Amino acid sequence: MDAALFYTTITTLLEGFGLTVYISLVAIVMASIIGLAAAVMRMSKSWLPSRLAFAYSTCFRGTPLLVQLFIFYYGLGTLTFVRESPALWWVFSDGARCAILTIALNSGAYISEVLRGGLQSVPRGQIEAAKACGMPGLLRFRRIVFPLAIRQALPAYSNELVLAIKGTSLASTIAVMELTGYAKRLMSQSYVVIETFVVAGILYLAINLFLLACVHLTERWLGVSRLSTRA
């Protein structure tokens, strides 16, 4: 690849890089909230919330993300009540917003299982000790249960975040011009396949390395906090 073509490749792919980062970050935040809510519902002693969370997790983990994208974008957008609802049509009429919602729901299902495992790993004795001190349920969850659970779940949680980042590449299949979308268009124009997608892969790797670095710093901070608490 000559210098001029390399410059064109970089500048073109960077046009979609920002949208990829935007879709990734918003989807990750939404997936984390959805996953935590679903994990708490799965742990509920009430039958209905537990079954609903189980059905959601099974449905989205048991079907491919690509199929879900097609159903949400090409399927739900054709329904009359969706078109007549301003809020729903605002979501499903735009490929990027639809991709964010689909990736968030898909990743949230996996995150719910990761967090559920973390919640189940919290020692029962610590929960009982908090109850004995008269600590209310919400405060007990915020100060005891969740910090201990996230320490156990963080490695698997970071893996799901990486998978969510890579899942954004499928947004190009529903006409979203993110990083992969620009790479496919550039490939069809210049017929430079290997170099184009190597550069695109490096940009995806940069996002994931930054994300993993943030998770690693969080893990170290939680470790220091745990040592300080023990001391």
PDB file of C-alpha atoms in Angstrom:
ATOM      1  CA  MET A   1       0.000   0.000   0.000  1.00  0.00           C
ATOM      2  CA  ASP A   2       1.505   3.336  -1.047  1.00  0.00           C
ATOM      3  CA  ALA A   3       1.481   6.400   1.179  1.00  0.00           C
ATOM      4  CA  ALA A   4      -1.418   8.112  -0.600  1.00  0.00           C
ATOM      5  CA  LEU A   5      -3.639   5.036  -0.409  1.00  0.00           C
ATOM      6  CA  PHE A   6      -2.678   4.456   3.221  1.00  0.00           C
ATOM      7  CA  TYR A   7      -3.633   8.049   4.080  1.00  0.00           C
ATOM      8  CA  THR A   8      -6.950   7.658   2.265  1.00  0.00           C
ATOM      9  CA  THR A   9      -7.632   4.421   4.121  1.00  0.00           C
ATOM     10  CA  ILE A  10      -6.885   5.926   7.521  1.00  0.00           C
ATOM     11  CA  THR A  11      -8.928   9.088   6.984  1.00  0.00           C
ATOM     12  CA  THR A  12     -11.868   7.140   5.568  1.00  0.00           C
ATOM     13  CA  LEU A  13     -11.940   4.604   8.381  1.00  0.00           C
ATOM     14  CA  LEU A  14     -11.645   7.311  11.015  1.00  0.00           C
ATOM     15  CA  GLU A  15     -14.942   8.715   9.721  1.00  0.00           C
ATOM     16  CA  GLY A  16     -16.658   5.574  10.991  1.00  0.00           C
ATOM     17  CA  PHE A  17     -14.443   5.175  14.056  1.00  0.00           C
ATOM     18  CA  GLY A  18     -16.308   7.841  16.027  1.00  0.00           C
ATOM     19  CA  LEU A  19     -19.692   6.226  15.374  1.00  0.00           C
ATOM     20  CA  THR A  20     -18.300   2.834  16.400  1.00  0.00           C
ATOM     21  CA  VAL A  21     -17.051   4.280  19.690  1.00  0.00           C
ATOM     22  CA  TYR A  22     -20.410   5.995  20.255  1.00  0.00           C
ATOM     23  CA  ILE A  23     -22.431   2.834  19.582  1.00  0.00           C
ATOM     24  CA  SER A  24     -20.065   0.803  21.767  1.00  0.00           C
ATOM     25  CA  LEU A  25     -20.125   3.092  24.792  1.00  0.00           C
ATOM     26  CA  VAL A  26     -23.877   3.693  24.800  1.00  0.00           C
ATOM     27  CA  ALA A  27     -24.604  -0.006  24.249  1.00  0.00           C
ATOM     28  CA  ILE A  28     -22.209  -1.015  27.049  1.00  0.00           C
ATOM     29  CA  VAL A  29     -23.800   1.387  29.537  1.00  0.00           C
ATOM     30  CA  MET A  30     -27.294   0.197  28.607  1.00  0.00           C
ATOM     31  CA  ALA A  31     -26.222  -3.472  28.669  1.00  0.00           C
ATOM     32  CA  SER A  32     -24.696  -3.073  32.132  1.00  0.00           C
ATOM     33  CA  ILE A  33     -27.889  -1.546  33.521  1.00  0.00           C
ATOM     34  CA  ILE A  34     -30.080  -4.161  31.831  1.00  0.00           C
ATOM     35  CA  GLY A  35     -27.775  -6.977  32.936  1.00  0.00           C
ATOM     36  CA  LEU A  36     -27.766  -5.859  36.563  1.00  0.00           C
ATOM     37  CA  ALA A  37     -31.551  -5.514  36.600  1.00  0.00           C
ATOM     38  CA  ALA A  38     -32.005  -8.960  35.024  1.00  0.00           C
ATOM     39  CA  ALA A  39     -29.520 -10.540  37.450  1.00  0.00           C
ATOM     40  CA  VAL A  40     -31.368  -9.112  40.448  1.00  0.00           C
ATOM     41  CA  MET A  41     -34.663 -10.333  38.973  1.00  0.00           C
ATOM     42  CA  ARG A  42     -33.208 -13.834  38.505  1.00  0.00           C
ATOM     43  CA  MET A  43     -32.202 -13.837  42.186  1.00  0.00           C
ATOM     44  CA  SER A  44     -35.666 -12.724  43.262  1.00  0.00           C
ATOM     45  CA  LYS A  45     -37.749 -15.097  45.359  1.00  0.00           C
ATOM     46  CA  SER A  46     -40.811 -13.998  43.413  1.00  0.00           C
ATOM     47  CA  TRP A  47     -41.734 -16.355  40.568  1.00  0.00           C
ATOM     48  CA  LEU A  48     -42.748 -13.776  37.946  1.00  0.00           C
ATOM     49  CA  PRO A  49     -39.612 -11.543  37.875  1.00  0.00           C
ATOM     50  CA  SER A  50     -37.368 -14.600  37.976  1.00  0.00           C
ATOM     51  CA  ARG A  51     -39.148 -16.301  35.061  1.00  0.00           C
ATOM     52  CA  LEU A  52     -39.252 -13.109  32.997  1.00  0.00           C
ATOM     53  CA  ALA A  53     -35.503 -12.567  33.455  1.00  0.00           C
ATOM     54  CA  PHE A  54     -34.843 -16.218  32.608  1.00  0.00           C
ATOM     55  CA  ALA A  55     -36.935 -15.979  29.425  1.00  0.00           C
ATOM     56  CA  TYR A  56     -35.161 -12.778  28.372  1.00  0.00           C
ATOM     57  CA  SER A  57     -31.710 -14.252  28.999  1.00  0.00           C
ATOM     58  CA  THR A  58     -32.495 -17.503  27.218  1.00  0.00           C
ATOM     59  CA  CYS A  59     -34.013 -15.766  24.198  1.00  0.00           C
ATOM     60  CA  PHE A  60     -31.185 -13.326  23.568  1.00  0.00           C
ATOM     61  CA  ARG A  61     -28.354 -15.743  24.410  1.00  0.00           C
ATOM     62  CA  GLY A  62     -29.877 -18.502  22.328  1.00  0.00           C
ATOM     63  CA  THR A  63     -30.226 -16.558  19.066  1.00  0.00           C
ATOM     64  CA  PRO A  64     -27.510 -14.885  16.933  1.00  0.00           C
ATOM     65  CA  LEU A  65     -26.969 -11.154  17.218  1.00  0.00           C
ATOM     66  CA  LEU A  66     -27.253 -10.814  13.436  1.00  0.00           C
ATOM     67  CA  VAL A  67     -30.732 -12.368  13.461  1.00  0.00           C
ATOM     68  CA  GLN A  68     -31.762 -10.042  16.271  1.00  0.00           C
ATOM     69  CA  LEU A  69     -30.519  -7.014  14.314  1.00  0.00           C
ATOM     70  CA  PHE A  70     -32.563  -8.044  11.276  1.00  0.00           C
ATOM     71  CA  ILE A  71     -35.696  -8.633  13.381  1.00  0.00           C
ATOM     72  CA  PHE A  72     -35.394  -5.297  15.165  1.00  0.00           C
ATOM     73  CA  TYR A  73     -34.500  -3.182  12.123  1.00  0.00           C
ATOM     74  CA  TYR A  74     -36.217  -4.867   9.185  1.00  0.00           C
ATOM     75  CA  GLY A  75     -39.012  -6.597  11.110  1.00  0.00           C
ATOM     76  CA  LEU A  76     -40.272  -4.366  13.911  1.00  0.00           C
ATOM     77  CA  GLY A  77     -39.966  -1.263  11.737  1.00  0.00           C
ATOM     78  CA  THR A  78     -42.688  -2.608   9.439  1.00  0.00           C
ATOM     79  CA  LEU A  79     -45.284  -2.989  12.221  1.00  0.00           C
ATOM     80  CA  THR A  80     -48.086  -0.441  12.234  1.00  0.00           C
ATOM     81  CA  PHE A  81     -48.039   0.340  15.951  1.00  0.00           C
ATOM     82  CA  VAL A  82     -44.290   0.971  15.779  1.00  0.00           C
ATOM     83  CA  ARG A  83     -44.691   3.416  12.897  1.00  0.00           C
ATOM     84  CA  GLU A  84     -47.552   5.199  14.644  1.00  0.00           C
ATOM     85  CA  SER A  85     -45.655   5.588  17.925  1.00  0.00           C
ATOM     86  CA  PRO A  86     -43.262   8.590  17.792  1.00  0.00           C
ATOM     87  CA  ALA A  87     -40.971   7.120  20.483  1.00  0.00           C
ATOM     88  CA  LEU A  88     -40.754   3.633  18.973  1.00  0.00           C
ATOM     89  CA  TRP A  89     -40.364   4.940  15.430  1.00  0.00           C
ATOM     90  CA  TRP A  90     -37.565   7.245  16.590  1.00  0.00           C
ATOM     91  CA  VAL A  91     -35.655   4.149  17.743  1.00  0.00           C
ATOM     92  CA  PHE A  92     -36.430   1.667  14.981  1.00  0.00           C
ATOM     93  CA  SER A  93     -36.258   4.059  12.038  1.00  0.00           C
ATOM     94  CA  ASP A  94     -32.559   4.750  12.576  1.00  0.00           C
ATOM     95  CA  GLY A  95     -29.980   2.016  12.052  1.00  0.00           C
ATOM     96  CA  ALA A  96     -27.532   3.296  14.656  1.00  0.00           C
ATOM     97  CA  ARG A  97     -30.152   3.611  17.390  1.00  0.00           C
ATOM     98  CA  CYS A  98     -31.573   0.209  16.502  1.00  0.00           C
ATOM     99  CA  ALA A  99     -28.079  -1.305  16.629  1.00  0.00           C
ATOM    100  CA  ILE A 100     -27.447   0.229  20.061  1.00  0.00           C
ATOM    101  CA  LEU A 101     -30.685  -1.212  21.432  1.00  0.00           C
ATOM    102  CA  THR A 102     -30.105  -4.667  19.939  1.00  0.00           C
ATOM    103  CA  ILE A 103     -26.482  -4.920  21.065  1.00  0.00           C
ATOM    104  CA  ALA A 104     -27.439  -3.676  24.537  1.00  0.00           C
ATOM    105  CA  LEU A 105     -30.179  -6.285  24.893  1.00  0.00           C
ATOM    106  CA  ASN A 106     -27.958  -9.057  23.547  1.00  0.00           C
ATOM    107  CA  SER A 107     -24.970  -8.164  25.701  1.00  0.00           C
ATOM    108  CA  GLY A 108     -27.206  -7.460  28.697  1.00  0.00           C
ATOM    109  CA  ALA A 109     -28.417 -11.062  28.605  1.00  0.00           C
ATOM    110  CA  TYR A 110     -24.853 -12.366  28.904  1.00  0.00           C
ATOM    111  CA  ILE A 111     -23.918  -9.783  31.524  1.00  0.00           C
ATOM    112  CA  SER A 112     -26.946 -10.796  33.595  1.00  0.00           C
ATOM    113  CA  GLU A 113     -25.590 -14.331  33.850  1.00  0.00           C
ATOM    114  CA  VAL A 114     -22.122 -13.060  34.727  1.00  0.00           C
ATOM    115  CA  LEU A 115     -23.473 -10.796  37.468  1.00  0.00           C
ATOM    116  CA  ARG A 116     -25.820 -13.491  38.726  1.00  0.00           C
ATOM    117  CA  GLY A 117     -22.825 -15.753  39.225  1.00  0.00           C
ATOM    118  CA  GLY A 118     -21.079 -12.956  41.087  1.00  0.00           C
ATOM    119  CA  LEU A 119     -24.106 -12.354  43.304  1.00  0.00           C
ATOM    120  CA  GLN A 120     -24.357 -16.052  44.121  1.00  0.00           C
ATOM    121  CA  SER A 121     -20.685 -16.119  45.113  1.00  0.00           C
ATOM    122  CA  VAL A 122     -21.159 -13.558  47.919  1.00  0.00           C
ATOM    123  CA  PRO A 123     -20.599 -15.357  51.254  1.00  0.00           C
ATOM    124  CA  ARG A 124     -23.869 -15.864  53.075  1.00  0.00           C
ATOM    125  CA  GLY A 125     -22.211 -15.023  56.367  1.00  0.00           C
ATOM    126  CA  GLN A 126     -21.463 -11.456  55.306  1.00  0.00           C
ATOM    127  CA  ILE A 127     -25.070 -10.907  54.290  1.00  0.00           C
ATOM    128  CA  GLU A 128     -26.313 -12.288  57.577  1.00  0.00           C
ATOM    129  CA  ALA A 129     -23.838 -10.101  59.476  1.00  0.00           C
ATOM    130  CA  ALA A 130     -25.152  -7.018  57.660  1.00  0.00           C
ATOM    131  CA  LYS A 131     -28.715  -8.030  58.513  1.00  0.00           C
ATOM    132  CA  ALA A 132     -27.727  -8.496  62.138  1.00  0.00           C
ATOM    133  CA  CYS A 133     -26.386  -4.944  62.183  1.00  0.00           C
ATOM    134  CA  GLY A 134     -29.792  -3.690  61.075  1.00  0.00           C
ATOM    135  CA  MET A 135     -28.612  -2.632  57.611  1.00  0.00           C
ATOM    136  CA  PRO A 136     -31.553  -2.029  55.211  1.00  0.00           C
ATOM    137  CA  GLY A 137     -31.797  -4.168  52.072  1.00  0.00           C
ATOM    138  CA  LEU A 138     -30.852  -1.462  49.564  1.00  0.00           C
ATOM    139  CA  LEU A 139     -27.921  -0.244  51.637  1.00  0.00           C
ATOM    140  CA  ARG A 140     -26.840  -3.853  52.179  1.00  0.00           C
ATOM    141  CA  PHE A 141     -26.847  -4.461  48.429  1.00  0.00           C
ATOM    142  CA  ARG A 142     -24.952  -1.251  47.682  1.00  0.00           C
ATOM    143  CA  ARG A 143     -22.262  -1.593  50.342  1.00  0.00           C
ATOM    144  CA  ILE A 144     -21.868  -5.351  50.806  1.00  0.00           C
ATOM    145  CA  VAL A 145     -23.408  -7.529  48.113  1.00  0.00           C
ATOM    146  CA  PHE A 146     -22.664  -5.606  44.916  1.00  0.00           C
ATOM    147  CA  PRO A 147     -18.992  -4.706  45.681  1.00  0.00           C
ATOM    148  CA  LEU A 148     -18.226  -8.331  46.532  1.00  0.00           C
ATOM    149  CA  ALA A 149     -20.122  -9.626  43.505  1.00  0.00           C
ATOM    150  CA  ILE A 150     -18.460  -7.295  41.005  1.00  0.00           C
ATOM    151  CA  ARG A 151     -15.001  -8.325  42.225  1.00  0.00           C
ATOM    152  CA  GLN A 152     -15.819 -11.919  41.343  1.00  0.00           C
ATOM    153  CA  ALA A 153     -17.580 -11.083  38.078  1.00  0.00           C
ATOM    154  CA  LEU A 154     -15.184  -8.467  36.706  1.00  0.00           C
ATOM    155  CA  PRO A 155     -12.955 -10.771  34.577  1.00  0.00           C
ATOM    156  CA  ALA A 156     -15.934 -12.392  32.844  1.00  0.00           C
ATOM    157  CA  TYR A 157     -17.679  -9.014  32.649  1.00  0.00           C
ATOM    158  CA  SER A 158     -14.720  -7.493  30.798  1.00  0.00           C
ATOM    159  CA  ASN A 159     -14.868 -10.353  28.301  1.00  0.00           C
ATOM    160  CA  GLU A 160     -18.513  -9.595  27.564  1.00  0.00           C
ATOM    161  CA  LEU A 161     -17.655  -5.932  27.006  1.00  0.00           C
ATOM    162  CA  VAL A 162     -15.071  -6.923  24.404  1.00  0.00           C
ATOM    163  CA  LEU A 163     -17.653  -9.115  22.674  1.00  0.00           C
ATOM    164  CA  ALA A 164     -20.070  -6.176  22.636  1.00  0.00           C
ATOM    165  CA  ILE A 165     -17.431  -4.001  20.950  1.00  0.00           C
ATOM    166  CA  LYS A 166     -16.856  -6.636  18.287  1.00  0.00           C
ATOM    167  CA  GLY A 167     -20.608  -7.021  17.863  1.00  0.00           C
ATOM    168  CA  THR A 168     -20.860  -3.421  16.663  1.00  0.00           C
ATOM    169  CA  SER A 169     -19.267  -4.536  13.387  1.00  0.00           C
ATOM    170  CA  LEU A 170     -22.574  -6.231  12.502  1.00  0.00           C
ATOM    171  CA  ALA A 171     -24.275  -2.838  12.476  1.00  0.00           C
ATOM    172  CA  SER A 172     -22.955  -2.420   8.928  1.00  0.00           C
ATOM    173  CA  THR A 173     -25.439  -5.107   7.829  1.00  0.00           C
ATOM    174  CA  ILE A 174     -28.340  -2.735   8.570  1.00  0.00           C
ATOM    175  CA  ALA A 175     -26.869   0.190   6.622  1.00  0.00           C
ATOM    176  CA  VAL A 176     -24.984   1.807   9.511  1.00  0.00           C
ATOM    177  CA  MET A 177     -21.794   3.441   8.261  1.00  0.00           C
ATOM    178  CA  GLU A 178     -19.567   2.676  11.213  1.00  0.00           C
ATOM    179  CA  LEU A 179     -15.993   1.380  11.029  1.00  0.00           C
ATOM    180  CA  THR A 180     -16.773  -1.878   9.231  1.00  0.00           C
ATOM    181  CA  GLY A 181     -19.240  -0.122   6.941  1.00  0.00           C
ATOM    182  CA  TYR A 182     -16.578   2.315   5.771  1.00  0.00           C
ATOM    183  CA  ALA A 183     -14.080  -0.535   5.410  1.00  0.00           C
ATOM    184  CA  LYS A 184     -16.474  -2.466   3.160  1.00  0.00           C
ATOM    185  CA  ARG A 185     -17.150   0.602   1.033  1.00  0.00           C
ATOM    186  CA  LEU A 186     -13.442   1.407   0.740  1.00  0.00           C
ATOM    187  CA  MET A 187     -12.716  -2.195  -0.221  1.00  0.00           C
ATOM    188  CA  SER A 188     -15.290  -2.071  -3.027  1.00  0.00           C
ATOM    189  CA  GLN A 189     -13.754   1.144  -4.343  1.00  0.00           C
ATOM    190  CA  SER A 190     -10.030   0.376  -4.097  1.00  0.00           C
ATOM    191  CA  TYR A 191     -10.058  -3.458  -4.095  1.00  0.00           C
ATOM    192  CA  VAL A 192      -7.436  -3.333  -1.348  1.00  0.00           C
ATOM    193  CA  VAL A 193      -8.832  -5.964   0.977  1.00  0.00           C
ATOM    194  CA  ILE A 194      -6.092  -7.077   3.353  1.00  0.00           C
ATOM    195  CA  GLU A 195      -4.650  -3.655   4.130  1.00  0.00           C
ATOM    196  CA  THR A 196      -8.084  -2.068   4.623  1.00  0.00           C
ATOM    197  CA  PHE A 197      -9.319  -4.636   7.094  1.00  0.00           C
ATOM    198  CA  VAL A 198      -5.971  -4.852   8.880  1.00  0.00           C
ATOM    199  CA  VAL A 199      -6.223  -1.133   9.612  1.00  0.00           C
ATOM    200  CA  ALA A 200      -9.871  -1.586  10.654  1.00  0.00           C
ATOM    201  CA  GLY A 201      -8.839  -4.448  12.942  1.00  0.00           C
ATOM    202  CA  ILE A 202      -6.154  -2.293  14.532  1.00  0.00           C
ATOM    203  CA  LEU A 203      -8.728   0.403  15.286  1.00  0.00           C
ATOM    204  CA  TYR A 204     -11.057  -2.157  16.873  1.00  0.00           C
ATOM    205  CA  LEU A 205      -8.096  -3.457  18.864  1.00  0.00           C
ATOM    206  CA  ALA A 206      -7.355   0.076  20.082  1.00  0.00           C
ATOM    207  CA  ILE A 207     -10.899   0.394  21.453  1.00  0.00           C
ATOM    208  CA  ASN A 208     -10.679  -2.961  23.200  1.00  0.00           C
ATOM    209  CA  LEU A 209      -7.235  -2.281  24.659  1.00  0.00           C
ATOM    210  CA  PHE A 210      -8.454   1.009  26.107  1.00  0.00           C
ATOM    211  CA  LEU A 211     -11.523  -0.704  27.536  1.00  0.00           C
ATOM    212  CA  LEU A 212      -9.476  -3.552  29.030  1.00  0.00           C
ATOM    213  CA  ALA A 213      -7.073  -1.033  30.536  1.00  0.00           C
ATOM    214  CA  CYS A 214      -9.999   0.700  32.259  1.00  0.00           C
ATOM    215  CA  VAL A 215     -11.253  -2.642  33.571  1.00  0.00           C
ATOM    216  CA  HIS A 216      -7.758  -3.540  34.788  1.00  0.00           C
ATOM    217  CA  LEU A 217      -7.476  -0.245  36.659  1.00  0.00           C
ATOM    218  CA  THR A 218     -10.894  -0.847  38.190  1.00  0.00           C
ATOM    219  CA  GLU A 219      -9.825  -4.337  39.236  1.00  0.00           C
ATOM    220  CA  ARG A 220      -6.673  -2.979  40.865  1.00  0.00           C
ATOM    221  CA  TRP A 221      -8.683  -0.281  42.639  1.00  0.00           C
ATOM    222  CA  LEU A 222     -11.114  -2.874  43.982  1.00  0.00           C
ATOM    223  CA  GLY A 223      -8.171  -4.971  45.135  1.00  0.00           C
ATOM    224  CA  VAL A 224      -6.608  -2.033  46.963  1.00  0.00           C
ATOM    225  CA  SER A 225      -9.988  -1.178  48.508  1.00  0.00           C
ATOM    226  CA  ARG A 226     -10.365  -4.762  49.741  1.00  0.00           C
ATOM    227  CA  LEU A 227      -6.888  -4.735  51.297  1.00  0.00           C
ATOM    228  CA  SER A 228      -7.588  -1.378  52.963  1.00  0.00           C
ATOM    229  CA  THR A 229     -10.851  -2.737  54.363  1.00  0.00           C
ATOM    230  CA  ARG A 230      -9.112  -5.802  55.790  1.00  0.00           C
ATOM    231  CA  ALA A 231      -6.390  -3.640  57.320  1.00  0.00           C
TER     232      ALA A 231
END
